[in-house]
Coordinates of C-alpha atoms in Angstrom, one line a residue:
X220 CA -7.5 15.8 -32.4
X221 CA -11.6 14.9 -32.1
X222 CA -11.8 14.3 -28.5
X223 CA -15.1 13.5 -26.7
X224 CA -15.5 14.2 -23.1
X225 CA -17.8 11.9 -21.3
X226 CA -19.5 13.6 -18.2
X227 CA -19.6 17.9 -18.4
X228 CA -19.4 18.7 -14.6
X229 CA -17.3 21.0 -13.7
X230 CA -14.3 18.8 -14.0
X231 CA -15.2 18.2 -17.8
X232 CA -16.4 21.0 -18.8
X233 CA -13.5 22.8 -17.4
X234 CA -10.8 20.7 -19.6
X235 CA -12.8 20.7 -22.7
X236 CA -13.0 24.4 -22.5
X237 CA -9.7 25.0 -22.0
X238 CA -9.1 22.4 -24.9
X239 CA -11.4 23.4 -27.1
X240 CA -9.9 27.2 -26.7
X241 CA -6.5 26.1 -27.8
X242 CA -7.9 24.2 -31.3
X243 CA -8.8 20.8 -30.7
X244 CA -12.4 19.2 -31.6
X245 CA -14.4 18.9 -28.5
X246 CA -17.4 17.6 -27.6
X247 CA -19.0 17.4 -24.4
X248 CA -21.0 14.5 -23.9
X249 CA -23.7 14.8 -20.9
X250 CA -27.1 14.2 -20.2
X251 CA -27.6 17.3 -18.1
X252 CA -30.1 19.4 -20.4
X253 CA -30.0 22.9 -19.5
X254 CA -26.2 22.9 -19.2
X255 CA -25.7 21.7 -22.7
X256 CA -28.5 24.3 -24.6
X257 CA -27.1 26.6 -22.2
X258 CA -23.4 26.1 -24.1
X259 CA -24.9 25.6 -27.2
X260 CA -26.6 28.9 -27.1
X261 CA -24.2 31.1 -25.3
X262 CA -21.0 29.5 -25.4
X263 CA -19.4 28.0 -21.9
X264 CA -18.4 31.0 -19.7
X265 CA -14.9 30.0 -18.3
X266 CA -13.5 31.6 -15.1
X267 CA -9.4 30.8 -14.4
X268 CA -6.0 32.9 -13.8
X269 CA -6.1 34.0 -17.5
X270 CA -9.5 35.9 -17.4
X271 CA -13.3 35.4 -17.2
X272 CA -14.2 34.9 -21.3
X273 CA -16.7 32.4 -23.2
X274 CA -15.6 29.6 -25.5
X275 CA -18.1 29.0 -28.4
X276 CA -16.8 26.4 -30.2
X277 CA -17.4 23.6 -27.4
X278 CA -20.2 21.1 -29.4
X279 CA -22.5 19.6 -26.9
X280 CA -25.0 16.5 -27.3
X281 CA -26.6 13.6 -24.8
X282 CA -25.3 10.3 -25.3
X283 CA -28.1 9.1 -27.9
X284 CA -26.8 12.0 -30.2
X285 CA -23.0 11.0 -30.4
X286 CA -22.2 10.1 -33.8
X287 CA -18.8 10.6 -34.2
X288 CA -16.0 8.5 -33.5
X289 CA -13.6 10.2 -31.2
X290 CA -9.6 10.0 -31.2
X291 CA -9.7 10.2 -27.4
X292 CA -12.7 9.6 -25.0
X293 CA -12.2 11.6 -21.5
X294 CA -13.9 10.1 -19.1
X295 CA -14.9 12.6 -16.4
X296 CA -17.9 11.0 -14.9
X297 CA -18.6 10.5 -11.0
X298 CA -17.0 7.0 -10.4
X299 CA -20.4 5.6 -9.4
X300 CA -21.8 6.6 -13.1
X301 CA -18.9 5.1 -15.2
X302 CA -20.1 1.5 -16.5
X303 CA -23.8 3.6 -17.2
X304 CA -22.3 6.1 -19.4
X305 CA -19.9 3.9 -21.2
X306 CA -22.6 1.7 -22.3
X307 CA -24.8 4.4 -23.2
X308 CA -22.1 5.8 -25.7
X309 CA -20.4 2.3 -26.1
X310 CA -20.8 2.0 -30.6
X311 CA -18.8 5.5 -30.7
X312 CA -15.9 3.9 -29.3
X313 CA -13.6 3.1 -32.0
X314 CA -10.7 0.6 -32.6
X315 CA -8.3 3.4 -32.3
X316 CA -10.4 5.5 -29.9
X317 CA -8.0 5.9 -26.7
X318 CA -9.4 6.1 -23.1
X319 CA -7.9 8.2 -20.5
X320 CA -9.6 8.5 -17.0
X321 CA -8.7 11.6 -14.8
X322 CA -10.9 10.0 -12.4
X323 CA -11.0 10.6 -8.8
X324 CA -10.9 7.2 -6.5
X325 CA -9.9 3.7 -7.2
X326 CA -11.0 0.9 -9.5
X327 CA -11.1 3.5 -12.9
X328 CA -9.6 1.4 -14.9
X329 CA -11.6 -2.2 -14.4
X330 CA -14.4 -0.2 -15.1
X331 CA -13.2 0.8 -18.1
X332 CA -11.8 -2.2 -19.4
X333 CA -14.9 -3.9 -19.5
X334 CA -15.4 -1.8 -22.4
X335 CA -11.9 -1.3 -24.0
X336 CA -8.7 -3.5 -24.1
X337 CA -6.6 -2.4 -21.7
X338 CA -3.9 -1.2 -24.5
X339 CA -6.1 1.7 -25.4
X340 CA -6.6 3.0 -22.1
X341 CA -5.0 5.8 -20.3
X342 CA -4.6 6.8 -16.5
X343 CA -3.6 9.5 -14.6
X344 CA -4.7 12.1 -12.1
X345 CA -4.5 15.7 -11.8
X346 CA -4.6 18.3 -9.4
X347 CA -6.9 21.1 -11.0
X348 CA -9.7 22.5 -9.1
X349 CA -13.3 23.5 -10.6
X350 CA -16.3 24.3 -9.3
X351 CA -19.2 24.9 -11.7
X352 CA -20.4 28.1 -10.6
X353 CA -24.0 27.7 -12.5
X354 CA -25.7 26.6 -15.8
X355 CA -23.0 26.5 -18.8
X356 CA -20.5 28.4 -16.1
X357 CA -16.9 27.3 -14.6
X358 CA -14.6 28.8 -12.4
X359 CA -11.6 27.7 -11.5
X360 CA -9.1 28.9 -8.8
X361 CA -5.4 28.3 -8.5
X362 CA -3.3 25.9 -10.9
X363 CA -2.8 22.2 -11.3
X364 CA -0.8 19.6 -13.1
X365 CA -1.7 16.4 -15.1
X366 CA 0.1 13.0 -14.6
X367 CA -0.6 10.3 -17.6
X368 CA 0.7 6.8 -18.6
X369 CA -1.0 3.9 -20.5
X370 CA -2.9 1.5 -18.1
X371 CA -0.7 -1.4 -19.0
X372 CA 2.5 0.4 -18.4
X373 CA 4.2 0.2 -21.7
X374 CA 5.7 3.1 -23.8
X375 CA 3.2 4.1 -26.4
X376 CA 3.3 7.0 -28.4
X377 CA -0.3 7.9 -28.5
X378 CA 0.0 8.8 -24.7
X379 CA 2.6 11.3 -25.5
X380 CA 0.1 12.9 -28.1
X381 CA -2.3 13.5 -25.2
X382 CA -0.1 14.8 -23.0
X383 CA 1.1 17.7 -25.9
X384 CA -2.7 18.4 -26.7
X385 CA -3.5 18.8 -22.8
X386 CA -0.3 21.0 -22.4
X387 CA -1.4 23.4 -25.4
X388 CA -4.1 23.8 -23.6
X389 CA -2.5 24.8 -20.5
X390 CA -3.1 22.1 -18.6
X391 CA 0.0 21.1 -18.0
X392 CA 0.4 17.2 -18.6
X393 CA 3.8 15.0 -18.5
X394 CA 4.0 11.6 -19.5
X395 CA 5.2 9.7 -15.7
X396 CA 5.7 6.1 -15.4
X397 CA 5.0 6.7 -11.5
X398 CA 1.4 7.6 -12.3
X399 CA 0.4 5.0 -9.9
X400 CA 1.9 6.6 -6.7
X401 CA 0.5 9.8 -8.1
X402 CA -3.5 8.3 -7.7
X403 CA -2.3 7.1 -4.3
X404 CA -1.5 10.2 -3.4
X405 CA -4.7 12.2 -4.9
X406 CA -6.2 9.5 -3.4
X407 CA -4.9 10.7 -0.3
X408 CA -5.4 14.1 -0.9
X409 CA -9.2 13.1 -1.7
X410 CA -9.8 11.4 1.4
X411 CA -9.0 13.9 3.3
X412 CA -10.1 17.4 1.5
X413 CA -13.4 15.8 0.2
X414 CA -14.1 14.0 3.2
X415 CA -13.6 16.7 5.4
X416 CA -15.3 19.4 3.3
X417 CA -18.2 16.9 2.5
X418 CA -19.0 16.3 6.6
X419 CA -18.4 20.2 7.4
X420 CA -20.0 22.6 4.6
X421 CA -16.6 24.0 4.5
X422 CA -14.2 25.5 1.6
X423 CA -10.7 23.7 1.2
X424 CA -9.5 27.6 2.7
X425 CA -11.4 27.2 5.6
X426 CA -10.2 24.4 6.9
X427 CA -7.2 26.0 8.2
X428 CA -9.2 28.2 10.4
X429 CA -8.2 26.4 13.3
X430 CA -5.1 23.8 14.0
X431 CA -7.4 21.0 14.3
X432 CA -8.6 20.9 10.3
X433 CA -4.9 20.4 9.1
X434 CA -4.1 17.3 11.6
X435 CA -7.3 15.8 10.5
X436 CA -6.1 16.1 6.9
X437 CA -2.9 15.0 8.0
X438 CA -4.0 11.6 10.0
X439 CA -6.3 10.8 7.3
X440 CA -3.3 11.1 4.6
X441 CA -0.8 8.7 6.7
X442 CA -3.5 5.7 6.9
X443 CA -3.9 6.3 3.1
X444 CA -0.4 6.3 2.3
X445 CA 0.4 3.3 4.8
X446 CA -2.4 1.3 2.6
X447 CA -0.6 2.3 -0.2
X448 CA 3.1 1.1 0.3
X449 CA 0.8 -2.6 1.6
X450 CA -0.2 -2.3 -1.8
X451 CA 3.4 -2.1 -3.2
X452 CA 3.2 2.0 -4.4
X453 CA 6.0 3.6 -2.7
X454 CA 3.8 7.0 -2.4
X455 CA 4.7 9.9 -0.3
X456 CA 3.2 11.1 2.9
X457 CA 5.3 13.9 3.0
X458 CA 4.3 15.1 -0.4
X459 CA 1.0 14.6 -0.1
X460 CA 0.8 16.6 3.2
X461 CA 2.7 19.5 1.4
X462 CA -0.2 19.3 -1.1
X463 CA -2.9 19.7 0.9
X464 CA -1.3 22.7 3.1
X465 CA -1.1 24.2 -0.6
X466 CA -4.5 23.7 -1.4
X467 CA -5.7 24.9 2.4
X468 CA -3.5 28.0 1.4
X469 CA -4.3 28.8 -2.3
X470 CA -7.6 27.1 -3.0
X471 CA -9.5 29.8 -2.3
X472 CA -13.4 29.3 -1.9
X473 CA -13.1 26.2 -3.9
X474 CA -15.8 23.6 -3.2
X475 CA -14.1 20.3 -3.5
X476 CA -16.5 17.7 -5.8
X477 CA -17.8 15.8 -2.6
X478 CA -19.0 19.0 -0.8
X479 CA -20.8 20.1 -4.1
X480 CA -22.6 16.6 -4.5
X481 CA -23.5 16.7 -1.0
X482 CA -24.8 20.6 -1.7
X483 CA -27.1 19.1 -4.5
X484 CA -28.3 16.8 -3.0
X485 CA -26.3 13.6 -4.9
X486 CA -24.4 10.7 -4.3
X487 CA -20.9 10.9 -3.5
X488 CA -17.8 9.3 -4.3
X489 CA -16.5 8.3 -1.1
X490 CA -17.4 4.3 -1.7
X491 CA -14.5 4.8 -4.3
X492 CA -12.0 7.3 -2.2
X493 CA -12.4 6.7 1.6
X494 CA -14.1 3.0 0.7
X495 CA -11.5 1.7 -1.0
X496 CA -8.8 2.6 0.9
X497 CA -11.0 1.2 3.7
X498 CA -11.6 -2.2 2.2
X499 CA -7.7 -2.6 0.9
X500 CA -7.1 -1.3 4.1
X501 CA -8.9 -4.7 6.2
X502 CA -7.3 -6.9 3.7
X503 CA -3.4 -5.7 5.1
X504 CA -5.2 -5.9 8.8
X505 CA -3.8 -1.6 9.1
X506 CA -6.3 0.5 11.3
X507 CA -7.6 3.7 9.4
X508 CA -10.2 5.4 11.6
X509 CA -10.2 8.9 10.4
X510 CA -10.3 7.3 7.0
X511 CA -13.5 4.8 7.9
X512 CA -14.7 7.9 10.4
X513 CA -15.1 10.1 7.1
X514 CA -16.9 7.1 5.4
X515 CA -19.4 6.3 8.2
X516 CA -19.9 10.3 8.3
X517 CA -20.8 10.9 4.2
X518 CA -22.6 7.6 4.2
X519 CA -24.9 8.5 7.3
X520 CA -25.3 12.5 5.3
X521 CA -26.0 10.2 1.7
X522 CA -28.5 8.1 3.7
X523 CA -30.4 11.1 4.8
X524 CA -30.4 13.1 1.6
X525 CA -32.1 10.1 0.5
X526 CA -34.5 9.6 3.2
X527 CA -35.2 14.0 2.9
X528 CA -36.2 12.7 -0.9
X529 CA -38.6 10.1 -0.2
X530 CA -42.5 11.1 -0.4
X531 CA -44.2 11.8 2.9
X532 CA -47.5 10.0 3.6

């Protein structure tokens, strides 16, 4: 399978390691310099439970450079980024090119239907951690799972291809029908780890240091999950709270994606997490205030990484 993979953070260039390890055509598609020569020249140095080793045979190219038409596009951009990069890449998308978005948030797939019919896209979520540990370098702690079904909810048999390719690789996809209460729930899960991480500098692990980090986590995931059944997805609180213990526990050191863009100095992607829970959230008059509390908090951090970048007089 040719697969593209639209965005090499840590996210992407974690699965196209991992898939370009286990025989498929990969090619990351980024406009982050350094990090692609870097790959290019040295290969991507990939950290997991199976050893610390470099894959060589990732290629790597901006989105100008893409030629090739892919047989799946992986869209792993930052929400915010999405309708940028897939109109920078827009004439390699094929009539048979599928779309899956792994995406964090909500609102993945209207973004990507502007560009492709709804039939040829593919959503899901997965729980994988990665943090990318420096140029060309990813490390990634614990295990995950992959949850996939076509966007328009239909049985189609190129969605099964996807999920064998990402399970050769170890990544451990099923083809669910229940995908939607799935994002709910990462949703959830992101709300609360992200948020928290983003506001505090801490690691997912350290935020059961004291009593008070889990029943934050905790409030914030029942206001998600009570927007979510308003909605009409029957997710699970208790599920998703058993989740995030697990992560507290085994996610050791691991920078979730919110606290790294707020290390760096980037936008974050809590208009698309804690936002749109918060806006979905007015619209069923339910009160979220840990949820909106979180917002207020990265948005006020966002505005003054900003401000900290703006030329002094």
């Amino acid at each position: 399978m040719k697969i593209a993979i639209l965005g090499a953070g840590a996210m992407g260039s974690f699965f196209g390691g991992l898939l370009a390890e286990s025989g498929q055509t990969v090619t990351l598609i980024d406009v982050n310099d350094a990090h692609l020569q870097a790959i290019r020249e040295h290969g991507l140095r990939l950290e997991t439970g199976m050893g610390d080793r470099r894959i060589s045979s990732l290629e790597t190219c901006r989105p100008e450079q893409v030629t090739a038409q892919p047989d799946l596009l992986l869209v792993f951009t930052k929400t915010l980024h999405t309708a940028t990069a897939l109109e920078g890449i827009a004439d390699i998308i094929g009539p048979d090119t599928l779309v899956l978005t792994l995406q964090n948030g909500l609102g993945n797939v209207e973004t990507v239907a502007r560009f492709v019919p709804e039939d040829r896209i593919v959503v899901g979520m997965t729980t994988w951690p990665a943090d990318l540990a420096g140029t060309a370098h990813v490390r990634s702690h614990g295990f995950g799972i992959i949850r996939i079904m076509a966007a328009d909810g239909q049985e189609r048999s190129g969605v099964a291809g996807i999920a064998e390719a990402l399970s050769k690789a170890g990544l451990r996809c099923t083809v669910d029908q229940t995908v939607w209460q799935a994002i709910w729930e990462k949703v959830a899960f992101n709300a609360a780890l992200n948020g928290i991480c983003a506001v505090t500098g801490c690691t997912v692990d350290q935020l059961g240091a004291v009593p008070a980090g889990f029943a934050l986590a905790s409030a914030v995931v029942d206001e998600v999950i009570a927007v979510a059944r308003a909605e009409g997805v029957e997710a699970d609180a208790d599920h998703c709270r058993e989740t995030v213990a697990h992560a507290i526990a085994q996610h050791v050191g691991h920078k979730p994606s919110m606290l790294q863009d707020v290390l760096a100095g980037r936008a974050t992607e809590i208009g698309a997490i804690n936002g749109a829970v918060a806006e979905r959230a007015d619209k069923h008059g339910i009160a979220v205030p840990c949820t909106e509390m979180l917002l207020g908090l990265v948005r006020l951090i966002e505005a003054r990484m900003k401000a900290d970048r703006q030329p002094t007089a």
